[in-house]
Short mmCIF file of C-alpha atoms in Angstrom, two decimals:
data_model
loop_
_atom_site.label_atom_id
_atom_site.label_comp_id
_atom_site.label_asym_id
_atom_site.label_seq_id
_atom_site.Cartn_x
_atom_site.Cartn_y
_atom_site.Cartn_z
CA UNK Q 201 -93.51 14.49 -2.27
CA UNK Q 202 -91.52 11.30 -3.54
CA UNK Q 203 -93.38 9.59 -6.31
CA UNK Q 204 -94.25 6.44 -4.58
CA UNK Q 205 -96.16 8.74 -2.13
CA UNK Q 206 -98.06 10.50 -4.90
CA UNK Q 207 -98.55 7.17 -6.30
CA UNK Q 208 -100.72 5.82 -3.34
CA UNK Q 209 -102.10 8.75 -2.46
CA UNK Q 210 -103.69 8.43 -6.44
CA UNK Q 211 -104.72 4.88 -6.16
CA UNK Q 212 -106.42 5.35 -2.21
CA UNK Q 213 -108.61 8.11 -3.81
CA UNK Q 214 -109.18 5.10 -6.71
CA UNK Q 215 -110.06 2.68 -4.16
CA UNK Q 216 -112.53 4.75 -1.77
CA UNK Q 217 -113.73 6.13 -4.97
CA UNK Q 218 -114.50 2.93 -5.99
CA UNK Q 219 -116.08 1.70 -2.30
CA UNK Q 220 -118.44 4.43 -2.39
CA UNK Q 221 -120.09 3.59 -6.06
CA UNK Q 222 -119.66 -0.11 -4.59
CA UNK Q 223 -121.76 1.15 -1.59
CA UNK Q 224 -124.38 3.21 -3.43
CA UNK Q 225 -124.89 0.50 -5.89
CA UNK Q 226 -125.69 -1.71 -2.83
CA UNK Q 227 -127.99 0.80 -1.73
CA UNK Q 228 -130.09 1.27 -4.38
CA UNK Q 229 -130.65 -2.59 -5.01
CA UNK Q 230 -131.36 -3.30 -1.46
CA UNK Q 231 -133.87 -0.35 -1.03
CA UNK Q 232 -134.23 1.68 -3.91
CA UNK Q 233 -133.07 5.38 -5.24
CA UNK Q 234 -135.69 7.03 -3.17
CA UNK Q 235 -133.59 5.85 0.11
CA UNK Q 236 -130.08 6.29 -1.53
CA UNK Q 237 -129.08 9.53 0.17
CA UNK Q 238 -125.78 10.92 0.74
CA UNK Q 239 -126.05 10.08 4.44
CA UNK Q 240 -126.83 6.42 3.89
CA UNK Q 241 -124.22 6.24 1.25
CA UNK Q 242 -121.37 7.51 3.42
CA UNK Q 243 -122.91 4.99 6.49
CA UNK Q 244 -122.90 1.74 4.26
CA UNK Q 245 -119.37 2.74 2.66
CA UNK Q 246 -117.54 3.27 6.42
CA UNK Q 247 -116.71 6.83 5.97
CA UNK Q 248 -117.38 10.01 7.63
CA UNK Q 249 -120.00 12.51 5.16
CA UNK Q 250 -117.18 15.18 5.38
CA UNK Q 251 -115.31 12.52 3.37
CA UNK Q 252 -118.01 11.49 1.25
CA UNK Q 253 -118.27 15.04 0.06
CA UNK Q 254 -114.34 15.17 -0.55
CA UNK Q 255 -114.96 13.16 -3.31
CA UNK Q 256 -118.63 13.96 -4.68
CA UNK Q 257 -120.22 17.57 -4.03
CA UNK Q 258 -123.77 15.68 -4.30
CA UNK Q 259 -125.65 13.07 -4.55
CA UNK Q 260 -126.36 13.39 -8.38
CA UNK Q 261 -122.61 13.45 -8.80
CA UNK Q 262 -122.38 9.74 -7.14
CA UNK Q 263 -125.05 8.80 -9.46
CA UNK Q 264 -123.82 9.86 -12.56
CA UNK Q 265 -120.48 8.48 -11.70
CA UNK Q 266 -121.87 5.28 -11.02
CA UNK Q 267 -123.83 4.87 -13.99
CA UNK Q 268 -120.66 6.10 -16.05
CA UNK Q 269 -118.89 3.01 -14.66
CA UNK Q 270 -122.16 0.53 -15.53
CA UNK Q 271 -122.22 1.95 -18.90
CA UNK Q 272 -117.96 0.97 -18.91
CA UNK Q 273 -118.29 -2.08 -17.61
CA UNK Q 274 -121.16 -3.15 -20.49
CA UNK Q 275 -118.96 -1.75 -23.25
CA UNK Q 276 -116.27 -3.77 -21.61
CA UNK Q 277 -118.06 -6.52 -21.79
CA UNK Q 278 -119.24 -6.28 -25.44
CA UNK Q 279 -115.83 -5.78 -26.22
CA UNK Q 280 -114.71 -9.10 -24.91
CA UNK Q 281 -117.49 -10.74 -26.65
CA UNK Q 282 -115.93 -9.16 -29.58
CA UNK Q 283 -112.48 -10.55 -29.14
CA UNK Q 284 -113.68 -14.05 -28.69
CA UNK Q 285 -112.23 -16.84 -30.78
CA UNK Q 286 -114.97 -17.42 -33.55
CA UNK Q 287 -116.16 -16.74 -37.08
CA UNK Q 288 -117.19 -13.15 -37.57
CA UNK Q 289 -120.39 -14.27 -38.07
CA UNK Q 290 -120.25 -15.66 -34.76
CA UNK Q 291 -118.78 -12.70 -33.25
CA UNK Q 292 -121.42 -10.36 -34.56
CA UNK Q 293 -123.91 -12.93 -33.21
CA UNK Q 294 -122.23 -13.01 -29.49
CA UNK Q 295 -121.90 -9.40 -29.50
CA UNK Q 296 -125.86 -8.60 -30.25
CA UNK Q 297 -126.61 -11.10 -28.24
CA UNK Q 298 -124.38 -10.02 -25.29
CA UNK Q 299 -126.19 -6.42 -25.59
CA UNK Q 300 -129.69 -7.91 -25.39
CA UNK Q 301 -128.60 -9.50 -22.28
CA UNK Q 302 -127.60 -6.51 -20.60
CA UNK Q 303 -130.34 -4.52 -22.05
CA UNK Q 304 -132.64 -7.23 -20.39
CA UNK Q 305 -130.82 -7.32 -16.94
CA UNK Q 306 -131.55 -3.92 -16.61
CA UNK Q 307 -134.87 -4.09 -16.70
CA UNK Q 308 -136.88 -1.68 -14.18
CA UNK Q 309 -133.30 -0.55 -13.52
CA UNK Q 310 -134.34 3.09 -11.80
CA UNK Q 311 -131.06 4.39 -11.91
CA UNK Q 312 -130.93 3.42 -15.55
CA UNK Q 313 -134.62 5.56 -15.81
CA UNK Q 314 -133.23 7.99 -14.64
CA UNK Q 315 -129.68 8.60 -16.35
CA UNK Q 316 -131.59 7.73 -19.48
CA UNK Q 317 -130.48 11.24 -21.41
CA UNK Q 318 -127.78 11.74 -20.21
CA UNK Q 319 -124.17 12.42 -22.04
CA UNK Q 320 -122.48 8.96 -20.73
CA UNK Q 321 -125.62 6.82 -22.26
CA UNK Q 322 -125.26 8.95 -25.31
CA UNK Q 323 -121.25 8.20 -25.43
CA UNK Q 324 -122.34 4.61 -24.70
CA UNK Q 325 -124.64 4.63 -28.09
CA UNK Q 326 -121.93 5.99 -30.07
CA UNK Q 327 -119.15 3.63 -28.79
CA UNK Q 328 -121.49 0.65 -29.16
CA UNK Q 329 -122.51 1.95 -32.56
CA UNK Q 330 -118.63 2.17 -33.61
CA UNK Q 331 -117.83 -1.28 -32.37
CA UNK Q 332 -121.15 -2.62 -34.39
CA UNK Q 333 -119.75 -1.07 -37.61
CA UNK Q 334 -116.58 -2.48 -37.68
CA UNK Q 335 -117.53 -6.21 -36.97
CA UNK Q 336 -120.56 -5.24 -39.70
CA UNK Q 337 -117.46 -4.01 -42.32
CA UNK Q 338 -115.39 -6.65 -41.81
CA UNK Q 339 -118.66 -9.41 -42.38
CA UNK Q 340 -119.52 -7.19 -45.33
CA UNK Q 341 -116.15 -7.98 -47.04
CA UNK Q 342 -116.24 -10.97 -46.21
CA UNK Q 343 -119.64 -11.47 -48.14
CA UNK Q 344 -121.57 -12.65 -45.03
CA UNK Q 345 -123.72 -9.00 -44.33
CA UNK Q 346 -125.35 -7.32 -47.04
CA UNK Q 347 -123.51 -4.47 -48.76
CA UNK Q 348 -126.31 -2.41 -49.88
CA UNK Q 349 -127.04 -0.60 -46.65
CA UNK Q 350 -124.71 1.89 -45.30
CA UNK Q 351 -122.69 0.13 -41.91
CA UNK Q 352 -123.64 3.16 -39.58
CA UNK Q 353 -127.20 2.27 -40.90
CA UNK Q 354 -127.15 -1.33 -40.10
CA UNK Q 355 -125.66 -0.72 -36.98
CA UNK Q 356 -128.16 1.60 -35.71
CA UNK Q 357 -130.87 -1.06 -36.91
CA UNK Q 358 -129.64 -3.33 -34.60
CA UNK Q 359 -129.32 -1.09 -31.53
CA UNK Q 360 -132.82 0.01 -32.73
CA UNK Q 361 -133.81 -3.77 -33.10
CA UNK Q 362 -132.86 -4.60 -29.40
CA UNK Q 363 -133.77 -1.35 -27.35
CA UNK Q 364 -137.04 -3.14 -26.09
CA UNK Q 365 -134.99 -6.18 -25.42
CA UNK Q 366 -135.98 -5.08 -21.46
CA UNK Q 367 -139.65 -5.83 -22.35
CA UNK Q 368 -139.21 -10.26 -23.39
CA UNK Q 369 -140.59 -12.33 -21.73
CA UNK Q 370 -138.00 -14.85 -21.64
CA UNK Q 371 -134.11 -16.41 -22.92
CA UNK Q 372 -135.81 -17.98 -25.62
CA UNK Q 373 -137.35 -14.71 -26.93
CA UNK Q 374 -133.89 -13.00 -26.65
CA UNK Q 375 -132.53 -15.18 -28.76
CA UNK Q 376 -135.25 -15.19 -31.03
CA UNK Q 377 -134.94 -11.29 -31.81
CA UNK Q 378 -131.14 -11.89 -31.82
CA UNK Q 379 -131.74 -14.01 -34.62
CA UNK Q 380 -134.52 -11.91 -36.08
CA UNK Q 381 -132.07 -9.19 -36.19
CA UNK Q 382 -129.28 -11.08 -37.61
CA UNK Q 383 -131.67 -12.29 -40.23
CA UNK Q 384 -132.07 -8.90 -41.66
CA UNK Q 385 -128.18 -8.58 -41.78
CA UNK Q 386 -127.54 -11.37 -43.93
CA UNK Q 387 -127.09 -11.27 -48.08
CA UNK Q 388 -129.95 -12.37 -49.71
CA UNK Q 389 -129.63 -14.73 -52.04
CA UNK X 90 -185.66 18.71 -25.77
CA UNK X 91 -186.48 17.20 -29.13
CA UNK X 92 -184.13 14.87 -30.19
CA UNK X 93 -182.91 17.18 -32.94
CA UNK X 94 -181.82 20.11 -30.34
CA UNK X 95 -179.96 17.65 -28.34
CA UNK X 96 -178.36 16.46 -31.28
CA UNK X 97 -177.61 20.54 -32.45
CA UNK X 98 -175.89 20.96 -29.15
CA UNK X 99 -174.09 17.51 -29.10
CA UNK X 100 -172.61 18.39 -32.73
CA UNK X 101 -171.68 22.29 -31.13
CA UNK X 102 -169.85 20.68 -28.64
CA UNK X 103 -168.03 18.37 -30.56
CA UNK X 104 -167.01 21.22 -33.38
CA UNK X 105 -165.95 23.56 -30.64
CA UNK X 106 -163.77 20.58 -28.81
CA UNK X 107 -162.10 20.67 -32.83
CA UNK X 108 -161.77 24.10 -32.66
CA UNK X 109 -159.86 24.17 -29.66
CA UNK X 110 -157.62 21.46 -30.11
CA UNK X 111 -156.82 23.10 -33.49
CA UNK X 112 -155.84 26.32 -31.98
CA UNK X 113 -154.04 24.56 -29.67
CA UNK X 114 -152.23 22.51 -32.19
CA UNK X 115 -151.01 26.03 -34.12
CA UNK X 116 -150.22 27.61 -31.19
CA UNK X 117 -147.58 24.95 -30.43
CA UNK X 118 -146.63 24.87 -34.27
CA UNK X 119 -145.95 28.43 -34.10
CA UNK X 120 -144.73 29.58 -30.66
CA UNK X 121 -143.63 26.13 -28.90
CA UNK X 122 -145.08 24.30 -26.26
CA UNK X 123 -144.09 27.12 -23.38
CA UNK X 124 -145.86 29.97 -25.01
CA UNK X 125 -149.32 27.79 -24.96
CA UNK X 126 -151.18 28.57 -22.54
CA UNK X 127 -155.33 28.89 -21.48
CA UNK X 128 -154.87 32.55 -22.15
CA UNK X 129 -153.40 32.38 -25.35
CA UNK X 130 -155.76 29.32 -26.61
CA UNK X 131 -159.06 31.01 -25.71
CA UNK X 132 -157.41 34.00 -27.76
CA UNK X 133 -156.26 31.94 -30.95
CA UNK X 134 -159.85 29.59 -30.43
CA UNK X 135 -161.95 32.98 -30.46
CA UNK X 136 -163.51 31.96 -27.07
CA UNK X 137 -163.82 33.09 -23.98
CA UNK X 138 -161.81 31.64 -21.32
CA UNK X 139 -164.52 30.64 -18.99
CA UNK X 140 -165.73 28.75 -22.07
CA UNK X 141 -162.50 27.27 -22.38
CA UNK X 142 -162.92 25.92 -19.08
CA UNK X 143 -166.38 24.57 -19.83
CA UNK X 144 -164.37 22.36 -22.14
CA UNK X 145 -161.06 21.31 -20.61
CA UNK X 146 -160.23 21.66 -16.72
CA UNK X 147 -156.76 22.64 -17.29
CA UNK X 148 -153.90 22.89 -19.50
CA UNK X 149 -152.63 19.58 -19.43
CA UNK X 150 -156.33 18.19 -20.19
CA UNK X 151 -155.99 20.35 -23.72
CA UNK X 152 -152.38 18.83 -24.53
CA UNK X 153 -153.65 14.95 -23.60
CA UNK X 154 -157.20 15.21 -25.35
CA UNK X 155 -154.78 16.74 -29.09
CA UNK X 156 -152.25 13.74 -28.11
CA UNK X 157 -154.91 11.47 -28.39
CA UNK X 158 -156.20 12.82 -31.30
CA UNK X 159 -153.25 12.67 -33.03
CA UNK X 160 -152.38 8.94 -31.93
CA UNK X 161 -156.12 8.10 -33.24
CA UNK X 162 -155.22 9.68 -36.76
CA UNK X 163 -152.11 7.90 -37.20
CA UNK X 164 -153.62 4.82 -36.07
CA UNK X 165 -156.27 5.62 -38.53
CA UNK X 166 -153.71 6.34 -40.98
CA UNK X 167 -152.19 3.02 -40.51
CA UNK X 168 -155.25 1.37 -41.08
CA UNK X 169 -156.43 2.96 -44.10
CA UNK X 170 -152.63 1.92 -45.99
CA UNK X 171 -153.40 -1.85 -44.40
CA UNK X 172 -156.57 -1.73 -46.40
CA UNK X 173 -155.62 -0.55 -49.37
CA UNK X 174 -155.30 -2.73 -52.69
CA UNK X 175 -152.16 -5.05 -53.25
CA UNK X 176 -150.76 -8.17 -51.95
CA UNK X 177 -150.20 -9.11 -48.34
CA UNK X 178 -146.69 -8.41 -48.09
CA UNK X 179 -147.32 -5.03 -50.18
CA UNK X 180 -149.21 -3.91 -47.32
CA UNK X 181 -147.29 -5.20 -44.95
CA UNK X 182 -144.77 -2.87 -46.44
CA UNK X 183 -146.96 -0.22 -46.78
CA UNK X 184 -148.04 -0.08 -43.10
CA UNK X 185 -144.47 -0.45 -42.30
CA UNK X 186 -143.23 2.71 -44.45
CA UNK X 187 -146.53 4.82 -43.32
CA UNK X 188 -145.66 3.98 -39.54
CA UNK X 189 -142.00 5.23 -40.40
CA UNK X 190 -142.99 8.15 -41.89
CA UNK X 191 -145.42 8.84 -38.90
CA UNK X 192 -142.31 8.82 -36.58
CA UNK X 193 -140.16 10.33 -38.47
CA UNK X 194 -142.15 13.32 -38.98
CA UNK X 195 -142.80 13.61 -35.49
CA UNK X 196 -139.11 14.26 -34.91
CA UNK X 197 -138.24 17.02 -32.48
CA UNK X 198 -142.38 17.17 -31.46
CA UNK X 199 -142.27 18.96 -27.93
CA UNK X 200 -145.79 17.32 -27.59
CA UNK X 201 -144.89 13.67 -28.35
CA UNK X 202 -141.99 14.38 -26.04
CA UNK X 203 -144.17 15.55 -23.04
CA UNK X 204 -146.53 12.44 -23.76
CA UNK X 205 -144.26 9.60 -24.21
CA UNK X 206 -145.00 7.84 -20.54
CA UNK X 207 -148.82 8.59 -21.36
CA UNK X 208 -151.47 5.74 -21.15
CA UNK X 209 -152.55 6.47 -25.04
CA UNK X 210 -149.03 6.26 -26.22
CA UNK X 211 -149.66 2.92 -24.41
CA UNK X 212 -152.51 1.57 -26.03
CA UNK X 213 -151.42 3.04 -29.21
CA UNK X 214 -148.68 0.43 -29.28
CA UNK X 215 -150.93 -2.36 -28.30
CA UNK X 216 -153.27 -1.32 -31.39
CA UNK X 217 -150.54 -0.48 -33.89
CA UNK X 218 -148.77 -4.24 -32.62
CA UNK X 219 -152.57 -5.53 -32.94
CA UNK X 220 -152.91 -4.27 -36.55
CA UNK X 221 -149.30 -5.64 -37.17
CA UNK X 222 -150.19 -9.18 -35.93
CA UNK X 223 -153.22 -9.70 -37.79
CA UNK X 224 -151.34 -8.55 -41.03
CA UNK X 225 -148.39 -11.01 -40.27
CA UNK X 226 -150.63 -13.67 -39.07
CA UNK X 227 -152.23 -13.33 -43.12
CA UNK X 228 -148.74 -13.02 -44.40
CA UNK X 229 -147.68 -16.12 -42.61
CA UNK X 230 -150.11 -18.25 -43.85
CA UNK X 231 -149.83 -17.54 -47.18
CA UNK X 232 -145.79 -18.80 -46.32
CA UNK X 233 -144.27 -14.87 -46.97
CA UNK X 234 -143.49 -14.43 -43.61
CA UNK X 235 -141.28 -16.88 -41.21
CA UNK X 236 -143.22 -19.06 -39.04
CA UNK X 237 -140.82 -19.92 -35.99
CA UNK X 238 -141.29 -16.93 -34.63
CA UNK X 239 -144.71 -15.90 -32.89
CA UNK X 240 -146.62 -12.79 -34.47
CA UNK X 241 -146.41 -10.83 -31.27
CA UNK X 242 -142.78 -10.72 -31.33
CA UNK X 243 -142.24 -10.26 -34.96
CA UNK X 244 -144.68 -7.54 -34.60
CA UNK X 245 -143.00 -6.26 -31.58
CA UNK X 246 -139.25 -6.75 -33.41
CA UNK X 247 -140.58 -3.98 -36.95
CA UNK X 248 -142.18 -1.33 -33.94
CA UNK X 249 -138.58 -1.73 -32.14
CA UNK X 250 -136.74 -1.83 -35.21
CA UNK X 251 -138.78 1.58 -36.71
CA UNK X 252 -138.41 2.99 -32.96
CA UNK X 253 -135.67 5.18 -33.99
CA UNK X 254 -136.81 6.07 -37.49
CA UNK X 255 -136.96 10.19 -36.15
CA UNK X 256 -133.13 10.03 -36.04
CA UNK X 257 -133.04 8.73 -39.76
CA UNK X 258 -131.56 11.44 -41.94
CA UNK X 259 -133.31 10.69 -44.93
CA UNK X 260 -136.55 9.30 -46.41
CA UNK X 261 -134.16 6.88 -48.65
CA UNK X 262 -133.04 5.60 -45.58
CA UNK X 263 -136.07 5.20 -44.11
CA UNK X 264 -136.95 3.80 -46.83
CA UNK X 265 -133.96 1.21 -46.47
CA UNK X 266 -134.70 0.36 -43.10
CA UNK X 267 -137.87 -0.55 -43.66
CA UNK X 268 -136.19 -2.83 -46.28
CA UNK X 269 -133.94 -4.02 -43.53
CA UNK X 270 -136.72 -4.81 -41.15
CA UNK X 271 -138.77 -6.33 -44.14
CA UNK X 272 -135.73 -8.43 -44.49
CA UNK X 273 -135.61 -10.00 -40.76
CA UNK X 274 -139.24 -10.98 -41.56
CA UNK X 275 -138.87 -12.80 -44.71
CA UNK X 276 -138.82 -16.71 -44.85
CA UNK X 277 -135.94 -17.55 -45.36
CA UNK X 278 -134.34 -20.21 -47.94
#
């Protein structure tokens, strides 16, 4: 086949790929996992289940895959808030508070229950730990984080810091254990 | 029955209910979680099992009634180092380190694992975030511990910031995040 034919035939499977997670994601919000089956799935996304099953050989694979792509999308995201124009102060403070956001949004998630051992949140964790440390190094040498704790320590203190972010109340109490956190960060003295 | 015969059997009761939690408890040490069983209890225990069943219904009555037993020891643990002599933020840091130590030891538990969505687990946060309060509360007023912050959260910011302390590879750094959470508290300037 010429290239340009191998070349759509890649990005159609990228697109219905994409329309079905689109279409279970949907699903769950609008009436739970319970109701997310792979019959409903391949009704809401406009394709035959023969199809469906071309693409995912059940309905844990659909899952998984979609969570794979929240979990992207997040580390995405923290990424950006990374790359922002700022002090690295400021970055380190956009970045933890970008994760307690998301941690919070997801609150009662069930898919998020439910993929909650999985390998892709474990990837996530280490990703999100790596991207920690090196804002943390670089604030180190610049004397603004404390250099008597181990980065991969300080990082994990923070992830530890925010994993109940889900369970505030409010904005205002996000931002306070943001600033709790970064409190602990900072050199003394 | 005389009051002292009702008392006899009460104090029986309560010293075979011991008994069998113990067995239970070194049946799981030793052989794991699947090998315990009714059989195998009433064996280590030195009961029978219809006696067994006098005491607990079923399996999963034995495993909740040592779960709680253990929660109420640590939370007794807890306690006793929030009493103990020294100044308030010594036993702040004191209850801090013992509640570390506490989770770090329970590291790989196939008991604490089963239990973790159980109602004591529950209340055992609300006391150990109870104890917390009142000891930040003292710690506050006395001007050691930041005041823009309510108690509840700081309390709940040192149990989310110790929530990962079983993954800590070492008591120094347990020891140093206990520091680091110590830190966050800490009025500042």
């Amino acid at each position: 086949m010429p290239k340009i034919w191998t070349d759509t035939i890649a990005l159609h499977r990228r697109d219905m790929r994409a329309a079905i997670l689109d279409a279970t994601a949907a699903l769950i919000a609008e009436q739970g996992l319970g109701a997310t089956t792979m019959l409903a799935i391949a009704e809401r996304a406009g394709i035959g289940r023969a199809t469906l099953y071309k693409y995912f050989r059940e309905l844990d694979a659909v899952l998984v895959a979609l969570h794979e792509r929240d979990v992207a999308s997040h580390l995405a995201e923290l990424e950006a808030a990374r790359e922002r124009q700022g002090t690295r102060w400021q970055r380190l403070e956009r970045v933890l508070e970008t994760y307690a956001r998301l941690a919070h949004a997801e609150h009662g998630s069930e898919l998020v229950a439910r993929m909650r051992h999985t390998e892709a949140v474990a990837r996530g964790f280490i990703q999100l730990n790596s991207l920690l440390q090196a804002l943390l190094v670089d604030a180190i040498e610049e004397g603004l984080v404390r250099e008597d704790i181990p980065p991969p320590e300080l990082a994990a203190f923070c992830i530890g810091a925010l994993s109940d972010a889900h369970t505030l109340p409010s904005q205002a109490a996000l931002r306070r254990r943001v600033q709790l956190t970064l409190a602990a960060l900072r050199t003394s003295g």
